[in-house]
Structure formats: C-alpha cells, structure tokens
Amino acid sequence: MSEAVETLEGWWVLHDFRRVDWPRWHAASAAQRAALLSGWQTLCRELSGGPLEQAGDSAVYTVLGHKADLLFLHFRPRLEDLLAAQMAVNLDPGRPFLVPATSYVSVIELSGYLAKPGTGPLPPEVQRRLYPAIPPHRYVCFYPMNKRRQGADNWYMLSREERARLMAGHGQIGRRYAGQVVQIITGSQGLDDWEWGVTLFADDPLVFKKLVYEMRFDETSARYAEFGSFLVGTRLEPDDWPRWLNTATGDG
Ligand code: 76R
C-alpha cells in the first residue's frame, strides 16, 4: 500500500490564456484602438502592483502560435482573488477583444520527497517558494502533466521510497539548470484536467527545450510522465503593448 507524499501549498494560480479578436481589432477605428490600448495598459498596471493585486502577483505574456495570443498569469492568496483577477480581464472595456482561449487552475506545491515538512514555522526559503513573486525572466513556458497510471508503470502504486529515489534523480537534472531556469510546480489534482502545471521561466527560450528534452531521459519522466499542450510566451510589460500591436507610431 503506497501513501501520498506530504505537500505544502502556497499561492493559488490561474493561467488565463486569451485570444485577441483580430477581425474586430482591424475593424476598430484609430481612436477606438487607442482607447483599448490604454485600457489594457491600465488593466495590467492594476493587476500587478496596483489596486487589483493586494497580495500575490500578476504578469502578462504574448504567446506564440495559434493556441493563444496572451497569457494573464496570476498568483493570489485565495480562489476568490483569482476570480477577481479573471473578472478584471473579463470586465475590462477591452473585454470583447480578449476572448478566453484556454486556462489552468492550480496551487503552488512543494512536495516532501526530499525534505519532510517539519512542524515548526516554515523556514524563510520555503516561504519564498510557496509565496513567490512571478520570476522576472523574459520567457515563460507552461504545460500540464500527469504521472502515469498504466499497467506496470503506475506511479501511484510505487512505494514512497521508490518515488523519493526517482524524484532525487529528477531534482539532480533540474539543479544542473540552476541559474538558467526557475520552475514553479503547481498541483491541480481535483482542480483542473491534469495533475500538475509546470511553469518555467528563463531569459533564453532554448533552455526550455534543452531542459525538457534532457528530463525525458530521466526515469521519472521517461516512464511516468504524460504531458498536455505546451505554450511558450514572452513577457509583455504595460509599456510594450503599443509596440506589440504596432501602434507605437500611431498608425491607426
Ligand atoms: O530540489 C528541490 O528542492 C526540489 C526537487 C524537485 C521536486 C520535489 C524538483 C526539482 N521538482 C520536484 C517536483 Mn521538478 N520539474 C517538473 C518538470 O518535463 C518534464 O519531464 C517534467 C516537468 C520540469 C521541467 C521540472 C523541473 N517536478 C516535481 C513534480 C511533483 C511530482 C510529485 O510530487 O510527484 C513535478 C510534476 C515536476 C515536474 N524540477 C526540479 C525541475 C527543475 C529545473 C528542478 C530543480 C530546481 C532547483 O533546484 O532549483
């Protein structure tokens, strides 16, 4: 009989992917576009560090490919606070233009495979990992994953010792990327369609490919990991919106 590993949970997390309604954007007048743009910039400022934030953090990314145009990423103390952040995007004057594409609900998770959570107050380094600011790196990569439950390869039937051994190997590969990538693992059992969300932050997007590829050869991923859709994006600061939408010269 295997037992669940102890976990610690921190901020609640919403990955809110949006599409821009491009036909509508193209049909808008120069004045309407200017108003939308300043509305979106104000929204972003209010979400991170402004009145809509209070506690937690938010960041916005442009997303490559057809799956979405934007990612609004929110860390918040409670589910209700995530809802408020989601609704702020929905209720923004630019609402009909920012159409939901896909989303993911999860909570920052530290598992106790390598260090069992003690009973006293949490050490500051653990606090920082449970309640982090969104890492400032330029690029983000997100994908959901499961641990396999199939025939002989059933993660949930392994003993705790065996899982700890596998996770130690996983951590070893990960630590080779120290300084190049920050990973935030969020648990989503009972919350969304996969078991975990993996969010990686780096200043060189090639690091995502190299890390994920190398991990595929680690037994934990090779035998037990199943993956959903991968999305990659670039940080979009409020001041970057005009350049992104090519309106910086007021082209209209
Ligand atoms: O050293 C530590 O303190 C933490 C060790 C550690 C744990 C417990 C760790 C390290 N991870 C842990 C848990 Mn991870 N991680 C992933 C993926 O693409 C794939 O193959 C898998 C997706 C990546 C890229 C990654 C990166 N990790 C987990 C869990 C929870 C498992 C459970 O509880 O059963 C998942 C799903 C998961 C997945 N991991 C690291 C990294 C990196 C880069 C590290 C080193 C981090 C560091 O030392 O700073």
PDB file of C-alpha atoms and ligand atoms in Angstrom:
ATOM      1  CA  MET A   1       0.000   0.000   0.000  1.00  0.00           C
ATOM      2  CA  SER A   2       1.634   3.253  -1.034  1.00  0.00           C
ATOM      3  CA  GLU A   3       0.973   6.517   0.733  1.00  0.00           C
ATOM      4  CA  ALA A   4       0.622  10.069  -0.536  1.00  0.00           C
ATOM      5  CA  VAL A   5       3.617  12.311  -0.063  1.00  0.00           C
ATOM      6  CA  GLU A   6       3.119  15.337   2.207  1.00  0.00           C
ATOM      7  CA  THR A   7       2.725  18.578   0.302  1.00  0.00           C
ATOM      8  CA  LEU A   8       2.820  22.239   1.208  1.00  0.00           C
ATOM      9  CA  GLU A   9       0.604  24.644  -0.705  1.00  0.00           C
ATOM     10  CA  GLY A  10       1.133  28.352  -1.329  1.00  0.00           C
ATOM     11  CA  TRP A  11      -0.437  30.887  -3.668  1.00  0.00           C
ATOM     12  CA  TRP A  12      -3.358  29.891  -5.877  1.00  0.00           C
ATOM     13  CA  VAL A  13      -2.519  30.198  -9.559  1.00  0.00           C
ATOM     14  CA  LEU A  14      -4.539  30.981 -12.677  1.00  0.00           C
ATOM     15  CA  HIS A  15      -3.079  30.710 -16.162  1.00  0.00           C
ATOM     16  CA  ASP A  16      -5.651  32.686 -18.180  1.00  0.00           C
ATOM     17  CA  PHE A  17      -4.891  32.389 -21.902  1.00  0.00           C
ATOM     18  CA  ARG A  18      -6.673  34.824 -24.224  1.00  0.00           C
ATOM     19  CA  ARG A  19      -7.033  35.426 -27.914  1.00  0.00           C
ATOM     20  CA  VAL A  20      -7.285  38.879 -29.348  1.00  0.00           C
ATOM     21  CA  ASP A  21     -10.317  39.156 -31.628  1.00  0.00           C
ATOM     22  CA  TRP A  22      -8.204  40.283 -34.593  1.00  0.00           C
ATOM     23  CA  PRO A  23     -11.019  40.884 -37.116  1.00  0.00           C
ATOM     24  CA  ARG A  24     -12.616  43.158 -34.563  1.00  0.00           C
ATOM     25  CA  TRP A  25      -9.319  44.872 -33.844  1.00  0.00           C
ATOM     26  CA  HIS A  26      -8.786  45.529 -37.554  1.00  0.00           C
ATOM     27  CA  ALA A  27     -12.310  46.903 -37.858  1.00  0.00           C
ATOM     28  CA  ALA A  28     -11.795  49.327 -34.963  1.00  0.00           C
ATOM     29  CA  SER A  29     -11.037  52.987 -35.681  1.00  0.00           C
ATOM     30  CA  ALA A  30      -7.728  54.545 -34.672  1.00  0.00           C
ATOM     31  CA  ALA A  31      -9.468  56.273 -31.765  1.00  0.00           C
ATOM     32  CA  GLN A  32     -11.061  53.014 -30.584  1.00  0.00           C
ATOM     33  CA  ARG A  33      -7.721  51.235 -30.768  1.00  0.00           C
ATOM     34  CA  ALA A  34      -6.022  53.969 -28.786  1.00  0.00           C
ATOM     35  CA  ALA A  35      -8.713  53.693 -26.105  1.00  0.00           C
ATOM     36  CA  LEU A  36      -8.424  49.881 -26.000  1.00  0.00           C
ATOM     37  CA  LEU A  37      -4.693  50.067 -25.745  1.00  0.00           C
ATOM     38  CA  SER A  38      -4.643  52.462 -22.841  1.00  0.00           C
ATOM     39  CA  GLY A  39      -7.391  50.385 -21.169  1.00  0.00           C
ATOM     40  CA  TRP A  40      -5.260  47.238 -21.455  1.00  0.00           C
ATOM     41  CA  GLN A  41      -2.171  49.029 -20.177  1.00  0.00           C
ATOM     42  CA  THR A  42      -4.089  50.344 -17.173  1.00  0.00           C
ATOM     43  CA  LEU A  43      -5.517  46.880 -16.515  1.00  0.00           C
ATOM     44  CA  CYS A  44      -2.031  45.345 -16.498  1.00  0.00           C
ATOM     45  CA  ARG A  45      -0.722  48.001 -14.144  1.00  0.00           C
ATOM     46  CA  GLU A  46      -3.646  47.450 -11.788  1.00  0.00           C
ATOM     47  CA  LEU A  47      -3.193  43.672 -11.832  1.00  0.00           C
ATOM     48  CA  SER A  48       0.429  43.768 -10.744  1.00  0.00           C
ATOM     49  CA  GLY A  49       1.295  46.203  -8.029  1.00  0.00           C
ATOM     50  CA  GLY A  50      -1.945  48.175  -8.383  1.00  0.00           C
ATOM     51  CA  PRO A  51      -5.358  48.054  -6.701  1.00  0.00           C
ATOM     52  CA  LEU A  52      -6.293  44.682  -8.228  1.00  0.00           C
ATOM     53  CA  GLU A  53      -3.282  42.939  -6.777  1.00  0.00           C
ATOM     54  CA  GLN A  54      -3.246  43.471  -2.990  1.00  0.00           C
ATOM     55  CA  ALA A  55      -1.325  40.244  -2.343  1.00  0.00           C
ATOM     56  CA  GLY A  56       0.214  37.874  -4.856  1.00  0.00           C
ATOM     57  CA  ASP A  57       1.449  38.893  -8.280  1.00  0.00           C
ATOM     58  CA  SER A  58       0.386  39.040 -11.935  1.00  0.00           C
ATOM     59  CA  ALA A  59       2.230  39.186 -15.233  1.00  0.00           C
ATOM     60  CA  VAL A  60       1.223  39.262 -18.894  1.00  0.00           C
ATOM     61  CA  TYR A  61       2.940  37.406 -21.750  1.00  0.00           C
ATOM     62  CA  THR A  62       2.452  37.319 -25.504  1.00  0.00           C
ATOM     63  CA  VAL A  63       2.006  33.727 -26.646  1.00  0.00           C
ATOM     64  CA  LEU A  64       3.466  32.238 -29.841  1.00  0.00           C
ATOM     65  CA  GLY A  65       1.461  30.149 -32.257  1.00  0.00           C
ATOM     66  CA  HIS A  66      -2.254  29.652 -32.736  1.00  0.00           C
ATOM     67  CA  LYS A  67      -3.243  28.405 -29.275  1.00  0.00           C
ATOM     68  CA  ALA A  68      -3.497  31.866 -27.695  1.00  0.00           C
ATOM     69  CA  ASP A  69      -2.253  35.428 -28.097  1.00  0.00           C
ATOM     70  CA  LEU A  70      -1.826  36.391 -24.459  1.00  0.00           C
ATOM     71  CA  LEU A  71      -1.298  34.794 -21.073  1.00  0.00           C
ATOM     72  CA  PHE A  72      -2.523  36.582 -17.965  1.00  0.00           C
ATOM     73  CA  LEU A  73      -0.726  34.788 -15.122  1.00  0.00           C
ATOM     74  CA  HIS A  74      -1.965  35.372 -11.585  1.00  0.00           C
ATOM     75  CA  PHE A  75      -0.684  34.255  -8.161  1.00  0.00           C
ATOM     76  CA  ARG A  76      -3.162  35.025  -5.345  1.00  0.00           C
ATOM     77  CA  PRO A  77      -3.906  34.030  -1.720  1.00  0.00           C
ATOM     78  CA  ARG A  78      -7.404  32.652  -2.359  1.00  0.00           C
ATOM     79  CA  LEU A  79      -9.537  31.258  -5.198  1.00  0.00           C
ATOM     80  CA  GLU A  80     -11.789  34.292  -4.832  1.00  0.00           C
ATOM     81  CA  ASP A  81      -8.817  36.548  -5.559  1.00  0.00           C
ATOM     82  CA  LEU A  82      -8.092  34.591  -8.746  1.00  0.00           C
ATOM     83  CA  LEU A  83     -11.701  35.047  -9.764  1.00  0.00           C
ATOM     84  CA  ALA A  84     -11.361  38.794  -9.181  1.00  0.00           C
ATOM     85  CA  ALA A  85      -8.293  38.871 -11.438  1.00  0.00           C
ATOM     86  CA  GLN A  86     -10.071  36.842 -14.132  1.00  0.00           C
ATOM     87  CA  MET A  87     -13.126  39.077 -13.895  1.00  0.00           C
ATOM     88  CA  ALA A  88     -10.992  42.210 -14.133  1.00  0.00           C
ATOM     89  CA  VAL A  89      -9.890  40.971 -17.570  1.00  0.00           C
ATOM     90  CA  ASN A  90     -13.471  39.981 -18.489  1.00  0.00           C
ATOM     91  CA  LEU A  91     -14.928  43.298 -17.413  1.00  0.00           C
ATOM     92  CA  ASP A  92     -12.212  45.450 -18.892  1.00  0.00           C
ATOM     93  CA  PRO A  93     -13.547  47.844 -21.540  1.00  0.00           C
ATOM     94  CA  GLY A  94     -11.499  45.748 -23.993  1.00  0.00           C
ATOM     95  CA  ARG A  95     -13.431  42.631 -22.968  1.00  0.00           C
ATOM     96  CA  PRO A  96     -14.954  41.631 -26.319  1.00  0.00           C
ATOM     97  CA  PHE A  97     -11.463  41.716 -27.781  1.00  0.00           C
ATOM     98  CA  LEU A  98      -9.822  39.471 -25.148  1.00  0.00           C
ATOM     99  CA  VAL A  99     -11.535  36.148 -25.746  1.00  0.00           C
ATOM    100  CA  PRO A 100     -10.766  33.159 -23.474  1.00  0.00           C
ATOM    101  CA  ALA A 101      -8.607  30.582 -25.279  1.00  0.00           C
ATOM    102  CA  THR A 102      -7.746  28.085 -22.538  1.00  0.00           C
ATOM    103  CA  SER A 103      -6.969  28.266 -18.833  1.00  0.00           C
ATOM    104  CA  TYR A 104      -5.477  26.355 -15.941  1.00  0.00           C
ATOM    105  CA  VAL A 105      -6.274  26.461 -12.204  1.00  0.00           C
ATOM    106  CA  SER A 106      -3.732  25.140  -9.703  1.00  0.00           C
ATOM    107  CA  VAL A 107      -1.918  25.913  -6.472  1.00  0.00           C
ATOM    108  CA  ILE A 108       1.812  26.255  -5.843  1.00  0.00           C
ATOM    109  CA  GLU A 109       3.036  22.973  -4.393  1.00  0.00           C
ATOM    110  CA  LEU A 110       6.176  21.771  -2.675  1.00  0.00           C
ATOM    111  CA  SER A 111       6.314  18.048  -2.111  1.00  0.00           C
ATOM    112  CA  GLY A 112       8.135  16.448   0.768  1.00  0.00           C
ATOM    113  CA  TYR A 113      10.077  13.760  -1.105  1.00  0.00           C
ATOM    114  CA  LEU A 114      13.440  15.237  -0.313  1.00  0.00           C
ATOM    115  CA  ALA A 115      12.747  17.100   2.913  1.00  0.00           C
ATOM    116  CA  LYS A 116       9.773  16.259   5.113  1.00  0.00           C
ATOM    117  CA  PRO A 117       7.932  19.381   6.216  1.00  0.00           C
ATOM    118  CA  GLY A 118       8.676  19.913   9.930  1.00  0.00           C
ATOM    119  CA  THR A 119       6.109  21.007  12.465  1.00  0.00           C
ATOM    120  CA  GLY A 120       7.543  24.421  13.369  1.00  0.00           C
ATOM    121  CA  PRO A 121       7.188  27.666  11.443  1.00  0.00           C
ATOM    122  CA  LEU A 122       8.242  27.393   7.779  1.00  0.00           C
ATOM    123  CA  PRO A 123      11.822  28.463   7.090  1.00  0.00           C
ATOM    124  CA  PRO A 124      12.086  31.669   5.030  1.00  0.00           C
ATOM    125  CA  GLU A 125      13.385  29.845   1.911  1.00  0.00           C
ATOM    126  CA  VAL A 126      10.293  27.614   1.938  1.00  0.00           C
ATOM    127  CA  GLN A 127       8.035  30.635   2.441  1.00  0.00           C
ATOM    128  CA  ARG A 128       9.679  32.296  -0.551  1.00  0.00           C
ATOM    129  CA  ARG A 129       8.980  29.271  -2.740  1.00  0.00           C
ATOM    130  CA  LEU A 130       5.361  28.996  -1.614  1.00  0.00           C
ATOM    131  CA  TYR A 131       4.643  32.706  -1.975  1.00  0.00           C
ATOM    132  CA  PRO A 132       6.968  33.885  -4.745  1.00  0.00           C
ATOM    133  CA  ALA A 133       6.791  36.967  -6.899  1.00  0.00           C
ATOM    134  CA  ILE A 134       6.450  35.988 -10.551  1.00  0.00           C
ATOM    135  CA  PRO A 135      10.044  35.495 -11.720  1.00  0.00           C
ATOM    136  CA  PRO A 136      11.148  38.478 -13.832  1.00  0.00           C
ATOM    137  CA  HIS A 137      12.560  36.401 -16.731  1.00  0.00           C
ATOM    138  CA  ARG A 138      11.672  37.356 -20.282  1.00  0.00           C
ATOM    139  CA  TYR A 139      10.290  33.981 -21.412  1.00  0.00           C
ATOM    140  CA  VAL A 140       7.706  31.627 -19.945  1.00  0.00           C
ATOM    141  CA  CYS A 141       6.836  28.018 -20.782  1.00  0.00           C
ATOM    142  CA  PHE A 142       3.717  26.289 -19.458  1.00  0.00           C
ATOM    143  CA  TYR A 143       2.406  22.745 -19.769  1.00  0.00           C
ATOM    144  CA  PRO A 144       0.227  20.460 -17.683  1.00  0.00           C
ATOM    145  CA  MET A 145       1.253  16.908 -16.836  1.00  0.00           C
ATOM    146  CA  ASN A 146       0.205  13.673 -15.170  1.00  0.00           C
ATOM    147  CA  LYS A 147       2.092  10.831 -13.587  1.00  0.00           C
ATOM    148  CA  ARG A 148       1.198   7.659 -15.480  1.00  0.00           C
ATOM    149  CA  ARG A 149      -1.147   5.009 -14.046  1.00  0.00           C
ATOM    150  CA  GLN A 150      -0.885   2.255 -16.593  1.00  0.00           C
ATOM    151  CA  GLY A 151      -0.045  -1.432 -16.245  1.00  0.00           C
ATOM    152  CA  ALA A 152       3.408  -1.899 -14.740  1.00  0.00           C
ATOM    153  CA  ASP A 153       4.074   1.851 -14.918  1.00  0.00           C
ATOM    154  CA  ASN A 154       1.828   3.131 -12.174  1.00  0.00           C
ATOM    155  CA  TRP A 155       3.376   5.989 -10.197  1.00  0.00           C
ATOM    156  CA  TYR A 156       0.683   5.762  -7.542  1.00  0.00           C
ATOM    157  CA  MET A 157       1.428   2.117  -6.772  1.00  0.00           C
ATOM    158  CA  LEU A 158       5.137   2.723  -6.155  1.00  0.00           C
ATOM    159  CA  SER A 159       6.397   2.815  -2.597  1.00  0.00           C
ATOM    160  CA  ARG A 160       7.251   6.184  -1.155  1.00  0.00           C
ATOM    161  CA  GLU A 161      10.933   5.170  -1.056  1.00  0.00           C
ATOM    162  CA  GLU A 162      10.926   4.329  -4.756  1.00  0.00           C
ATOM    163  CA  ARG A 163       9.199   7.607  -5.645  1.00  0.00           C
ATOM    164  CA  ALA A 164      11.693   9.521  -3.485  1.00  0.00           C
ATOM    165  CA  ARG A 165      14.571   7.774  -5.290  1.00  0.00           C
ATOM    166  CA  LEU A 166      13.109   8.742  -8.664  1.00  0.00           C
ATOM    167  CA  MET A 167      12.431  12.323  -7.590  1.00  0.00           C
ATOM    168  CA  ALA A 168      16.017  12.666  -6.361  1.00  0.00           C
ATOM    169  CA  GLY A 169      17.237  11.793  -9.889  1.00  0.00           C
ATOM    170  CA  HIS A 170      14.742  14.282 -11.320  1.00  0.00           C
ATOM    171  CA  GLY A 171      15.963  17.025  -8.974  1.00  0.00           C
ATOM    172  CA  GLN A 172      19.580  16.293  -9.923  1.00  0.00           C
ATOM    173  CA  ILE A 173      18.931  17.012 -13.593  1.00  0.00           C
ATOM    174  CA  GLY A 174      16.914  20.073 -12.665  1.00  0.00           C
ATOM    175  CA  ARG A 175      19.663  21.508 -10.500  1.00  0.00           C
ATOM    176  CA  ARG A 176      22.066  21.481 -13.468  1.00  0.00           C
ATOM    177  CA  TYR A 177      19.890  24.257 -14.830  1.00  0.00           C
ATOM    178  CA  ALA A 178      20.209  26.353 -11.671  1.00  0.00           C
ATOM    179  CA  GLY A 179      20.605  29.997 -12.630  1.00  0.00           C
ATOM    180  CA  GLN A 180      19.211  29.393 -16.119  1.00  0.00           C
ATOM    181  CA  VAL A 181      15.649  28.441 -15.326  1.00  0.00           C
ATOM    182  CA  VAL A 182      13.171  28.883 -12.488  1.00  0.00           C
ATOM    183  CA  GLN A 183      10.474  26.211 -12.262  1.00  0.00           C
ATOM    184  CA  ILE A 184       7.217  26.619 -10.390  1.00  0.00           C
ATOM    185  CA  ILE A 185       5.318  23.378  -9.876  1.00  0.00           C
ATOM    186  CA  THR A 186       1.619  23.771  -9.174  1.00  0.00           C
ATOM    187  CA  GLY A 187      -0.658  20.953  -8.072  1.00  0.00           C
ATOM    188  CA  SER A 188      -4.041  20.624  -9.737  1.00  0.00           C
ATOM    189  CA  GLN A 189      -5.444  17.290  -8.544  1.00  0.00           C
ATOM    190  CA  GLY A 190      -9.162  17.924  -8.097  1.00  0.00           C
ATOM    191  CA  LEU A 191      -8.808  21.412  -9.596  1.00  0.00           C
ATOM    192  CA  ASP A 192      -8.168  21.023 -13.301  1.00  0.00           C
ATOM    193  CA  ASP A 193      -7.814  18.404 -16.016  1.00  0.00           C
ATOM    194  CA  TRP A 194      -4.228  17.346 -15.331  1.00  0.00           C
ATOM    195  CA  GLU A 195      -2.401  16.602 -12.095  1.00  0.00           C
ATOM    196  CA  TRP A 196       0.272  19.316 -12.197  1.00  0.00           C
ATOM    197  CA  GLY A 197       1.086  22.507 -14.019  1.00  0.00           C
ATOM    198  CA  VAL A 198       4.726  23.144 -14.886  1.00  0.00           C
ATOM    199  CA  THR A 199       5.662  26.794 -15.390  1.00  0.00           C
ATOM    200  CA  LEU A 200       9.240  27.547 -16.380  1.00  0.00           C
ATOM    201  CA  PHE A 201      10.854  30.988 -16.559  1.00  0.00           C
ATOM    202  CA  ALA A 202      14.113  31.752 -18.398  1.00  0.00           C
ATOM    203  CA  ASP A 203      15.960  34.535 -20.207  1.00  0.00           C
ATOM    204  CA  ASP A 204      16.869  32.197 -23.080  1.00  0.00           C
ATOM    205  CA  PRO A 205      13.934  30.230 -24.550  1.00  0.00           C
ATOM    206  CA  LEU A 206      16.269  27.489 -25.801  1.00  0.00           C
ATOM    207  CA  VAL A 207      16.769  26.466 -22.173  1.00  0.00           C
ATOM    208  CA  PHE A 208      13.148  25.192 -22.127  1.00  0.00           C
ATOM    209  CA  LYS A 209      13.855  22.810 -24.985  1.00  0.00           C
ATOM    210  CA  LYS A 210      17.130  21.589 -23.537  1.00  0.00           C
ATOM    211  CA  LEU A 211      15.791  21.048 -20.015  1.00  0.00           C
ATOM    212  CA  VAL A 212      12.583  19.317 -21.093  1.00  0.00           C
ATOM    213  CA  TYR A 213      14.479  17.136 -23.575  1.00  0.00           C
ATOM    214  CA  GLU A 214      17.088  16.122 -21.012  1.00  0.00           C
ATOM    215  CA  MET A 215      14.381  15.280 -18.497  1.00  0.00           C
ATOM    216  CA  ARG A 216      12.685  12.957 -20.970  1.00  0.00           C
ATOM    217  CA  PHE A 217      15.631  10.581 -20.428  1.00  0.00           C
ATOM    218  CA  ASP A 218      15.250  10.638 -16.661  1.00  0.00           C
ATOM    219  CA  GLU A 219      13.288   7.599 -15.457  1.00  0.00           C
ATOM    220  CA  THR A 220      10.696   9.782 -13.694  1.00  0.00           C
ATOM    221  CA  SER A 221       9.705  11.412 -16.986  1.00  0.00           C
ATOM    222  CA  ALA A 222      10.607   8.554 -19.333  1.00  0.00           C
ATOM    223  CA  ARG A 223       8.374   6.026 -17.564  1.00  0.00           C
ATOM    224  CA  TYR A 224       5.871   8.039 -15.607  1.00  0.00           C
ATOM    225  CA  ALA A 225       5.197  11.444 -17.209  1.00  0.00           C
ATOM    226  CA  GLU A 226       2.369  12.308 -19.580  1.00  0.00           C
ATOM    227  CA  PHE A 227       2.092  15.807 -20.994  1.00  0.00           C
ATOM    228  CA  GLY A 228      -0.604  18.151 -22.244  1.00  0.00           C
ATOM    229  CA  SER A 229      -0.196  21.138 -24.560  1.00  0.00           C
ATOM    230  CA  PHE A 230       2.937  23.249 -24.353  1.00  0.00           C
ATOM    231  CA  LEU A 231       2.721  27.038 -24.604  1.00  0.00           C
ATOM    232  CA  VAL A 232       5.566  29.493 -24.762  1.00  0.00           C
ATOM    233  CA  GLY A 233       5.468  33.255 -24.376  1.00  0.00           C
ATOM    234  CA  THR A 234       7.365  36.489 -23.926  1.00  0.00           C
ATOM    235  CA  ARG A 235       6.820  38.946 -21.112  1.00  0.00           C
ATOM    236  CA  LEU A 236       4.706  41.934 -22.112  1.00  0.00           C
ATOM    237  CA  GLU A 237       5.160  44.928 -19.826  1.00  0.00           C
ATOM    238  CA  PRO A 238       2.454  47.615 -19.945  1.00  0.00           C
ATOM    239  CA  ASP A 239       4.791  49.901 -21.928  1.00  0.00           C
ATOM    240  CA  ASP A 240       5.387  47.160 -24.535  1.00  0.00           C
ATOM    241  CA  TRP A 241       1.757  46.942 -25.704  1.00  0.00           C
ATOM    242  CA  PRO A 242       1.961  49.692 -28.377  1.00  0.00           C
ATOM    243  CA  ARG A 243       4.991  48.052 -29.977  1.00  0.00           C
ATOM    244  CA  TRP A 244       3.354  44.630 -29.827  1.00  0.00           C
ATOM    245  CA  LEU A 245       0.234  45.956 -31.563  1.00  0.00           C
ATOM    246  CA  ASN A 246       2.302  48.042 -33.932  1.00  0.00           C
ATOM    247  CA  THR A 247       0.567  51.200 -32.847  1.00  0.00           C
ATOM    248  CA  ALA A 248       3.668  52.854 -31.396  1.00  0.00           C
ATOM    249  CA  THR A 249       3.807  55.293 -34.309  1.00  0.00           C
ATOM    250  CA  GLY A 250       0.080  55.927 -34.051  1.00  0.00           C
ATOM    251  CA  ASP A 251      -0.626  54.116 -37.316  1.00  0.00           C
ATOM    252  CA  GLY A 252      -4.318  53.571 -36.577  1.00  0.00           C
TER     253      GLY A 252
HETATM  254  O1  76R B   1      15.416  20.208  -5.023  1.00  0.00           O
HETATM  255  C1  76R B   1      14.308  20.537  -4.584  1.00  0.00           C
HETATM  256  O2  76R B   1      14.096  21.203  -3.576  1.00  0.00           O
HETATM  257  C2  76R B   1      13.119  20.158  -5.306  1.00  0.00           C
HETATM  258  C3  76R B   1      13.298  18.892  -6.059  1.00  0.00           C
HETATM  259  C4  76R B   1      12.143  18.827  -7.002  1.00  0.00           C
HETATM  260  C5  76R B   1      10.868  18.290  -6.763  1.00  0.00           C
HETATM  261  C6  76R B   1      10.320  17.682  -5.491  1.00  0.00           C
HETATM  262  C7  76R B   1      12.180  19.290  -8.359  1.00  0.00           C
HETATM  263  C8  76R B   1      13.268  19.912  -8.952  1.00  0.00           C
HETATM  264  N1  76R B   1      10.964  19.028  -8.941  1.00  0.00           N
HETATM  265  C9  76R B   1      10.143  18.431  -7.995  1.00  0.00           C
HETATM  266  C10 76R B   1       8.817  18.036  -8.167  1.00  0.00           C
HETATM  267 MN1  76R B   1      10.506  19.278 -10.919  1.00  0.00          MN
HETATM  268  N2  76R B   1      10.040  19.592 -12.810  1.00  0.00           N
HETATM  269  C11 76R B   1       8.983  19.009 -13.483  1.00  0.00           C
HETATM  270  C12 76R B   1       9.133  19.254 -14.873  1.00  0.00           C
HETATM  271  O3  76R B   1       9.140  17.938 -18.429  1.00  0.00           O
HETATM  272  C13 76R B   1       9.247  17.046 -17.565  1.00  0.00           C
HETATM  273  O4  76R B   1       9.831  15.953 -17.807  1.00  0.00           O
HETATM  274  C14 76R B   1       8.689  17.252 -16.202  1.00  0.00           C
HETATM  275  C15 76R B   1       8.233  18.694 -15.929  1.00  0.00           C
HETATM  276  C16 76R B   1      10.254  20.041 -15.042  1.00  0.00           C
HETATM  277  C17 76R B   1      10.816  20.578 -16.326  1.00  0.00           C
HETATM  278  C18 76R B   1      10.825  20.237 -13.741  1.00  0.00           C
HETATM  279  C19 76R B   1      11.966  20.981 -13.491  1.00  0.00           C
HETATM  280  N3  76R B   1       8.707  18.377 -10.584  1.00  0.00           N
HETATM  281  C20 76R B   1       8.182  17.997  -9.384  1.00  0.00           C
HETATM  282  C21 76R B   1       6.835  17.500  -9.582  1.00  0.00           C
HETATM  283  C22 76R B   1       5.873  16.984  -8.490  1.00  0.00           C
HETATM  284  C23 76R B   1       5.997  15.496  -8.547  1.00  0.00           C
HETATM  285  C24 76R B   1       5.287  14.761  -7.430  1.00  0.00           C
HETATM  286  O5  76R B   1       5.021  15.335  -6.363  1.00  0.00           O
HETATM  287  O6  76R B   1       5.005  13.548  -7.649  1.00  0.00           O
HETATM  288  C25 76R B   1       6.598  17.566 -10.932  1.00  0.00           C
HETATM  289  C26 76R B   1       5.325  17.171 -11.648  1.00  0.00           C
HETATM  290  C27 76R B   1       7.776  18.109 -11.562  1.00  0.00           C
HETATM  291  C28 76R B   1       7.929  18.301 -12.907  1.00  0.00           C
HETATM  292  N4  76R B   1      12.309  20.232 -11.152  1.00  0.00           N
HETATM  293  C29 76R B   1      13.270  20.471 -10.218  1.00  0.00           C
HETATM  294  C30 76R B   1      12.653  20.961 -12.293  1.00  0.00           C
HETATM  295  C31 76R B   1      13.880  21.667 -12.036  1.00  0.00           C
HETATM  296  C32 76R B   1      14.563  22.597 -13.033  1.00  0.00           C
HETATM  297  C33 76R B   1      14.261  21.353 -10.752  1.00  0.00           C
HETATM  298  C34 76R B   1      15.478  21.869  -9.986  1.00  0.00           C
HETATM  299  C35 76R B   1      15.024  23.108  -9.275  1.00  0.00           C
HETATM  300  C36 76R B   1      16.047  23.733  -8.418  1.00  0.00           C
HETATM  301  O7  76R B   1      16.839  23.013  -7.791  1.00  0.00           O
HETATM  302  O8  76R B   1      16.030  24.959  -8.361  1.00  0.00           O
END
